[in-house]
Amino acid sequence: MEWNGTVVLSFGGFVEVEKYGYVYFMLLFPLYVFMLCSNGIIIVLIWTHRNLHEPMYIFIAALSINSLLFSTVIYPKLLVDVLSNEQVISYQGCLVQSFFFYCLASSDLFLLLAMAYDRYVSICRPLQYSTAMSKVTVRIFLTLAWFVPIFQMTVTIVMQSRQKVCNLMLVGFFCNATMIQIHCTTPSYLSMWTLFTLVNTAAIPMFLIFLTYMKIFINIYNSHGEVRNKAISTCLPHVMVLIMTISLNSLDILIGLLDTVISKKVSLIINMQVLVYNPLFNPIMYGLKMKEIWKHLRRLLLCRSHVGRKNIGAE
C-alpha cells in the first residue's frame, strides 16, 4: 500500500483489536503514565540531591532516561493504533521506531556494563575507586553507551532503507526484528553487518558483564560478615535488572527468528513483555532496593501526604 508515494506497512500482531481496542487502551495507558512518572521521579531525585551525584546513581538516572525515551517511542503510537480502524505505519516511520528501539536496548547493556565495572571497583578495588571512577571516566562511559549504538544502528537503518519491500504486513505491533521479513531479499553484506552489530552491542557487553560479576561474587564469597552483606545488597538490584534486560532482548531476537512458527497470541504475549517489563521494572527495582534513592523517595511521599492532610484540615 502506498499513500502519496510513501510505502505504508500494516501491523498484524494485534489479537481482535477491533473488539478489544478499548481494553488494550485501558491497560496500556495507565502503564505508560506510570512509566513516565516513576522514571521521571528517579531522574529528578538523582538530579536534585547532591549525595546521589555518584557514578552508580548517574548510571541509574541514564537508564531511567532510556526508559523514558523507550516508552515515548513505542507507547503513543501503540495507544493510537488500538483505537484506530487501521493499524499502519509508514516504512520510514517504522525505520525510525526500529532505530530508537535498538539504540536504547543496546545503550542499556552498555550502561549495565558500566554499572558492573563500578561495582567491581567499589567492592574489589575500593582504594582505587576515586581514581578509577572519576568524572571523566563516567563521561566516557555515558558517551560510549549512547553514541556507539547510535553509530552502528544508523549504518544498519541506512542499509535497510535501500532494500526493496515485498511484504507490507508486519508480524508484531511495533517495529522490531520482524522488519527483516518484509524485505524481498537480505543481501549478505547486510546480514554480516547485522551480525557484527549484534556481537558488538549485545554479545560482547553481556560477556564482559558476566565476567565482571563472576569476579565480584568470587570476592564476595571470600569476604565475611557485614562486608559480604553490604556487597550483596548493592549488587542485587543490578543483577536483577541485568537478568531482566538480557531475557527481554533474547525474547525479541526469538520473535525475529520464529515469527512464522509461533502463534499470534504467543507473539503478542512475548511482545508485551518486551514493552512492559523493562521500563516498568527498572524504577521499581532501583526505587525500592537502593537505600539512598528509597530514602529520598519515602521522604517525598511522606511530605506529599503531610501536605495533603494539612490542606484537608484547613478546609
Short mmCIF file of C-alpha atoms in Angstrom, two decimals:
data_model
loop_
_atom_site.label_atom_id
_atom_site.label_comp_id
_atom_site.label_asym_id
_atom_site.label_seq_id
_atom_site.Cartn_x
_atom_site.Cartn_y
_atom_site.Cartn_z
CA MET A 1 0.00 0.00 0.00
CA GLU A 2 1.25 3.47 -0.88
CA TRP A 3 -0.04 6.87 0.20
CA ASN A 4 1.33 9.96 -1.55
CA GLY A 5 4.28 7.91 -2.72
CA THR A 6 5.05 6.59 0.79
CA VAL A 7 5.10 2.84 1.47
CA VAL A 8 2.64 2.05 4.28
CA LEU A 9 3.01 -1.08 6.42
CA SER A 10 0.28 -2.78 8.44
CA PHE A 11 0.66 -4.24 11.93
CA GLY A 12 -0.73 -7.76 12.13
CA GLY A 13 0.26 -8.59 15.69
CA PHE A 14 -2.89 -7.46 17.49
CA VAL A 15 -5.43 -10.05 18.60
CA GLU A 16 -9.04 -8.97 17.93
CA VAL A 17 -8.17 -5.29 18.24
CA GLU A 18 -11.49 -4.32 16.67
CA LYS A 19 -13.28 -5.99 19.57
CA TYR A 20 -10.88 -5.27 22.43
CA GLY A 21 -9.33 -1.96 21.35
CA TYR A 22 -10.60 -0.06 24.38
CA VAL A 23 -9.45 -2.88 26.68
CA TYR A 24 -5.95 -2.60 25.20
CA PHE A 25 -6.07 1.17 25.73
CA MET A 26 -7.26 0.91 29.36
CA LEU A 27 -4.39 -1.49 30.11
CA LEU A 28 -1.64 0.34 28.23
CA PHE A 29 -2.39 3.98 29.07
CA PRO A 30 -2.01 3.65 32.90
CA LEU A 31 1.19 1.65 32.33
CA TYR A 32 2.57 4.40 30.12
CA VAL A 33 1.71 7.12 32.65
CA PHE A 34 3.27 5.09 35.47
CA MET A 35 6.45 4.52 33.43
CA LEU A 36 6.76 8.26 32.76
CA CYS A 37 6.11 9.22 36.39
CA SER A 38 8.28 6.56 38.04
CA ASN A 39 11.29 7.05 35.77
CA GLY A 40 10.85 10.83 35.92
CA ILE A 41 10.86 10.74 39.73
CA ILE A 42 14.08 8.68 39.77
CA ILE A 43 15.77 11.19 37.42
CA VAL A 44 14.60 14.21 39.44
CA LEU A 45 15.67 12.69 42.77
CA ILE A 46 19.16 11.93 41.48
CA TRP A 47 19.43 15.34 39.80
CA THR A 48 18.34 17.37 42.83
CA HIS A 49 20.18 15.58 45.67
CA ARG A 50 23.92 16.07 45.76
CA ASN A 51 24.58 12.90 47.76
CA LEU A 52 23.24 10.97 44.75
CA HIS A 53 25.74 12.57 42.35
CA GLU A 54 27.84 9.42 42.35
CA PRO A 55 28.71 7.19 39.38
CA MET A 56 26.29 4.41 40.32
CA TYR A 57 23.31 6.78 40.64
CA ILE A 58 24.27 8.69 37.49
CA PHE A 59 24.14 5.42 35.54
CA ILE A 60 20.75 4.63 37.13
CA ALA A 61 19.50 8.05 36.00
CA ALA A 62 20.79 7.30 32.49
CA LEU A 63 18.87 4.01 32.49
CA SER A 64 15.73 5.88 33.54
CA ILE A 65 16.26 8.39 30.71
CA ASN A 66 16.50 5.45 28.30
CA SER A 67 13.27 4.02 29.74
CA LEU A 68 11.50 7.36 29.26
CA LEU A 69 12.66 7.57 25.65
CA PHE A 70 11.84 3.90 25.03
CA SER A 71 8.28 4.33 26.33
CA THR A 72 7.74 7.52 24.33
CA VAL A 73 8.99 5.92 21.10
CA ILE A 74 6.56 2.99 21.39
CA TYR A 75 3.52 3.78 23.53
CA PRO A 76 1.93 6.91 21.94
CA LYS A 77 1.83 5.19 18.53
CA LEU A 78 0.57 1.99 20.15
CA LEU A 79 -2.23 3.82 22.01
CA VAL A 80 -3.36 5.49 18.78
CA ASP A 81 -3.29 2.17 16.92
CA VAL A 82 -5.52 0.27 19.35
CA LEU A 83 -8.25 2.93 18.92
CA SER A 84 -7.88 3.16 15.13
CA ASN A 85 -9.67 1.22 12.42
CA GLU A 86 -6.32 0.50 10.74
CA GLN A 87 -3.01 -0.20 12.46
CA VAL A 88 -0.50 1.17 9.97
CA ILE A 89 2.84 2.98 9.85
CA SER A 90 4.94 4.39 7.04
CA TYR A 91 8.07 2.47 6.11
CA GLN A 92 10.22 5.48 7.05
CA GLY A 93 8.42 5.79 10.38
CA CYS A 94 9.00 2.10 11.03
CA LEU A 95 12.72 2.50 10.37
CA VAL A 96 12.85 5.41 12.82
CA GLN A 97 11.00 3.44 15.50
CA SER A 98 13.27 0.43 14.99
CA PHE A 99 16.33 2.70 15.16
CA PHE A 100 15.40 4.13 18.57
CA PHE A 101 14.20 0.76 19.89
CA TYR A 102 17.54 -0.96 19.26
CA CYS A 103 19.69 2.06 20.12
CA LEU A 104 18.09 2.23 23.56
CA ALA A 105 18.21 -1.54 24.08
CA SER A 106 21.95 -1.59 23.24
CA SER A 107 22.55 1.51 25.36
CA ASP A 108 21.00 -0.27 28.35
CA LEU A 109 23.54 -3.08 28.04
CA PHE A 110 26.46 -0.64 27.86
CA LEU A 111 25.13 1.17 30.95
CA LEU A 112 24.75 -2.13 32.80
CA LEU A 113 28.36 -2.91 31.86
CA ALA A 114 29.44 0.46 33.29
CA MET A 115 27.48 -0.28 36.48
CA ALA A 116 29.08 -3.72 36.74
CA TYR A 117 32.54 -2.13 36.45
CA ASP A 118 31.55 0.46 39.06
CA ARG A 119 30.54 -2.30 41.49
CA TYR A 120 33.72 -4.26 40.71
CA VAL A 121 35.98 -1.32 41.56
CA SER A 122 33.91 -0.43 44.64
CA ILE A 123 33.97 -3.98 46.06
CA CYS A 124 37.25 -5.44 44.78
CA ARG A 125 39.43 -2.30 44.47
CA PRO A 126 37.95 0.18 46.98
CA LEU A 127 41.20 2.15 47.41
CA GLN A 128 41.30 2.85 43.67
CA TYR A 129 37.63 3.83 43.37
CA SER A 130 38.00 7.63 43.34
CA THR A 131 40.64 7.38 40.59
CA ALA A 132 39.03 4.65 38.51
CA MET A 133 35.52 6.16 38.61
CA SER A 134 36.35 9.81 38.14
CA LYS A 135 34.04 12.29 36.41
CA VAL A 136 36.00 11.82 33.19
CA THR A 137 35.51 8.04 33.35
CA VAL A 138 31.78 8.45 33.92
CA ARG A 139 31.51 10.82 30.94
CA ILE A 140 33.40 8.34 28.75
CA PHE A 141 31.07 5.51 29.78
CA LEU A 142 27.97 7.61 29.09
CA THR A 143 29.32 8.77 25.73
CA LEU A 144 30.12 5.22 24.63
CA ALA A 145 26.79 3.91 25.94
CA TRP A 146 24.81 6.35 23.82
CA PHE A 147 26.92 7.02 20.73
CA VAL A 148 28.25 3.55 19.85
CA PRO A 149 24.69 2.16 19.42
CA ILE A 150 23.65 5.33 17.55
CA PHE A 151 26.52 4.98 15.06
CA GLN A 152 26.03 1.28 14.44
CA MET A 153 22.23 1.46 14.19
CA THR A 154 22.49 4.45 11.81
CA VAL A 155 24.53 2.32 9.42
CA THR A 156 22.06 -0.56 9.80
CA ILE A 157 19.00 1.60 9.14
CA VAL A 158 20.61 3.25 6.11
CA MET A 159 21.32 -0.21 4.67
CA GLN A 160 17.77 -1.39 5.39
CA SER A 161 16.22 1.72 3.85
CA ARG A 162 17.79 0.80 0.50
CA GLN A 163 16.20 -2.66 0.40
CA LYS A 164 13.11 -3.35 -1.67
CA VAL A 165 9.93 -4.08 0.30
CA CYS A 166 7.82 -7.05 -0.82
CA ASN A 167 5.71 -7.84 2.27
CA LEU A 168 3.61 -4.99 3.69
CA MET A 169 2.39 -6.88 6.78
CA LEU A 170 4.46 -6.71 9.98
CA VAL A 171 4.01 -9.69 12.27
CA GLY A 172 4.08 -7.66 15.51
CA PHE A 173 2.55 -4.36 16.62
CA PHE A 174 5.72 -2.27 16.63
CA CYS A 175 8.85 -2.22 14.50
CA ASN A 176 11.45 -4.68 15.77
CA ALA A 177 13.47 -7.62 14.42
CA THR A 178 10.50 -8.88 12.37
CA MET A 179 11.12 -5.99 9.94
CA ILE A 180 13.67 -8.17 8.19
CA GLN A 181 10.77 -10.33 6.94
CA ILE A 182 9.27 -7.52 4.84
CA HIS A 183 12.28 -7.16 2.53
CA CYS A 184 12.36 -9.08 -0.74
CA THR A 185 15.91 -10.28 -0.09
CA THR A 186 18.55 -9.83 2.57
CA PRO A 187 21.94 -9.20 0.96
CA SER A 188 24.97 -10.86 2.51
CA TYR A 189 26.61 -7.55 3.47
CA LEU A 190 23.51 -6.55 5.48
CA SER A 191 23.45 -9.94 7.22
CA MET A 192 27.15 -9.66 8.07
CA TRP A 193 26.79 -6.11 9.37
CA THR A 194 23.73 -7.09 11.46
CA LEU A 195 25.69 -9.98 12.96
CA PHE A 196 28.65 -7.69 13.65
CA THR A 197 26.36 -5.14 15.33
CA LEU A 198 24.67 -7.85 17.41
CA VAL A 199 28.03 -9.15 18.62
CA ASN A 200 29.42 -5.67 19.24
CA THR A 201 26.45 -4.13 21.06
CA ALA A 202 24.96 -7.20 22.75
CA ALA A 203 27.14 -10.31 22.95
CA ILE A 204 30.41 -8.61 23.99
CA PRO A 205 28.81 -6.34 26.65
CA MET A 206 26.91 -9.34 28.09
CA PHE A 207 30.07 -11.45 28.21
CA LEU A 208 32.01 -8.66 29.96
CA ILE A 209 29.15 -8.12 32.43
CA PHE A 210 29.05 -11.83 33.33
CA LEU A 211 32.84 -11.89 33.68
CA THR A 212 32.79 -8.82 35.94
CA TYR A 213 30.06 -10.15 38.22
CA MET A 214 31.81 -13.51 38.40
CA LYS A 215 34.87 -11.75 39.80
CA ILE A 216 32.67 -9.74 42.15
CA PHE A 217 30.92 -12.82 43.53
CA ILE A 218 34.22 -14.64 43.98
CA ASN A 219 35.43 -11.67 46.01
CA ILE A 220 32.17 -11.60 47.98
CA TYR A 221 32.45 -15.33 48.69
CA ASN A 222 35.91 -14.80 50.17
CA SER A 223 34.78 -11.90 52.36
CA HIS A 224 32.95 -12.14 55.66
CA GLY A 225 30.07 -10.75 57.68
CA GLU A 226 28.96 -7.18 57.12
CA VAL A 227 31.21 -6.65 54.08
CA ARG A 228 29.56 -9.57 52.29
CA ASN A 229 26.02 -8.45 53.17
CA LYS A 230 26.67 -4.88 52.02
CA ALA A 231 28.23 -6.05 48.75
CA ILE A 232 25.31 -8.38 48.02
CA SER A 233 22.73 -5.68 48.79
CA THR A 234 24.37 -3.22 46.38
CA CYS A 235 24.80 -5.81 43.60
CA LEU A 236 21.39 -7.48 43.83
CA PRO A 237 19.33 -4.74 42.06
CA HIS A 238 21.88 -4.54 39.23
CA VAL A 239 21.90 -8.32 38.75
CA MET A 240 18.08 -8.49 38.69
CA VAL A 241 17.84 -5.65 36.15
CA LEU A 242 20.60 -7.34 34.11
CA ILE A 243 18.73 -10.67 34.05
CA MET A 244 15.51 -8.90 33.02
CA THR A 245 17.22 -6.90 30.26
CA ILE A 246 19.02 -9.90 28.78
CA SER A 247 15.87 -12.03 28.95
CA LEU A 248 13.80 -9.42 27.12
CA ASN A 249 16.47 -8.87 24.46
CA SER A 250 16.60 -12.62 23.92
CA LEU A 251 12.81 -12.74 23.58
CA ASP A 252 12.92 -10.01 20.94
CA ILE A 253 15.54 -11.93 18.94
CA LEU A 254 13.43 -15.09 19.36
CA ILE A 255 10.42 -13.32 17.84
CA GLY A 256 12.51 -12.26 14.85
CA LEU A 257 13.68 -15.84 14.26
CA LEU A 258 10.42 -17.70 14.97
CA ASP A 259 7.74 -15.22 13.92
CA THR A 260 6.42 -17.61 11.23
CA VAL A 261 6.32 -20.55 13.66
CA ILE A 262 4.82 -19.22 16.90
CA SER A 263 1.12 -18.40 17.14
CA LYS A 264 -0.26 -14.87 17.07
CA LYS A 265 -1.31 -14.97 20.74
CA VAL A 266 2.11 -16.21 21.89
CA SER A 267 3.79 -13.49 19.82
CA LEU A 268 1.50 -10.87 21.40
CA ILE A 269 2.36 -12.05 24.92
CA ILE A 270 6.12 -12.04 24.21
CA ASN A 271 5.97 -8.60 22.59
CA MET A 272 4.03 -7.18 25.53
CA GLN A 273 6.69 -8.49 27.93
CA VAL A 274 9.40 -6.77 25.88
CA LEU A 275 7.49 -3.47 26.00
CA VAL A 276 6.27 -3.52 29.60
CA TYR A 277 8.78 -5.10 31.94
CA ASN A 278 11.98 -3.16 31.33
CA PRO A 279 10.75 0.47 31.64
CA LEU A 280 8.42 -0.64 34.45
CA PHE A 281 10.86 -2.90 36.31
CA ASN A 282 13.87 -0.58 36.43
CA PRO A 283 12.39 2.29 38.52
CA ILE A 284 10.60 -0.13 40.85
CA MET A 285 13.74 -2.15 41.48
CA TYR A 286 16.07 0.82 41.95
CA GLY A 287 13.48 2.83 43.88
CA LEU A 288 12.83 0.05 46.38
CA LYS A 289 16.21 -1.69 46.60
CA MET A 290 18.69 1.20 46.51
CA LYS A 291 18.66 2.58 50.05
CA GLU A 292 19.63 6.17 49.24
CA ILE A 293 17.04 6.50 46.47
CA TRP A 294 14.37 4.85 48.62
CA LYS A 295 15.18 7.21 51.49
CA HIS A 296 14.58 10.30 49.33
CA LEU A 297 11.54 8.72 47.69
CA ARG A 298 9.96 7.90 51.05
CA ARG A 299 10.67 11.43 52.28
CA LEU A 300 8.97 12.83 49.15
CA LEU A 301 5.90 10.61 49.64
CA LEU A 302 5.62 11.48 53.33
CA CYS A 303 5.94 15.18 52.55
CA ARG A 304 3.16 15.00 49.96
CA SER A 305 0.98 13.03 52.36
CA HIS A 306 1.55 15.60 55.12
CA VAL A 307 0.71 18.49 52.77
CA GLY A 308 -2.45 16.71 51.68
CA ARG A 309 -3.64 16.20 55.27
CA LYS A 310 -2.80 19.81 56.09
CA ASN A 311 -4.87 21.07 53.15
CA ILE A 312 -7.81 18.88 54.17
CA GLY A 313 -7.57 20.20 57.75
CA ALA A 314 -7.52 23.81 56.52
CA GLU A 315 -10.71 23.24 54.55
#
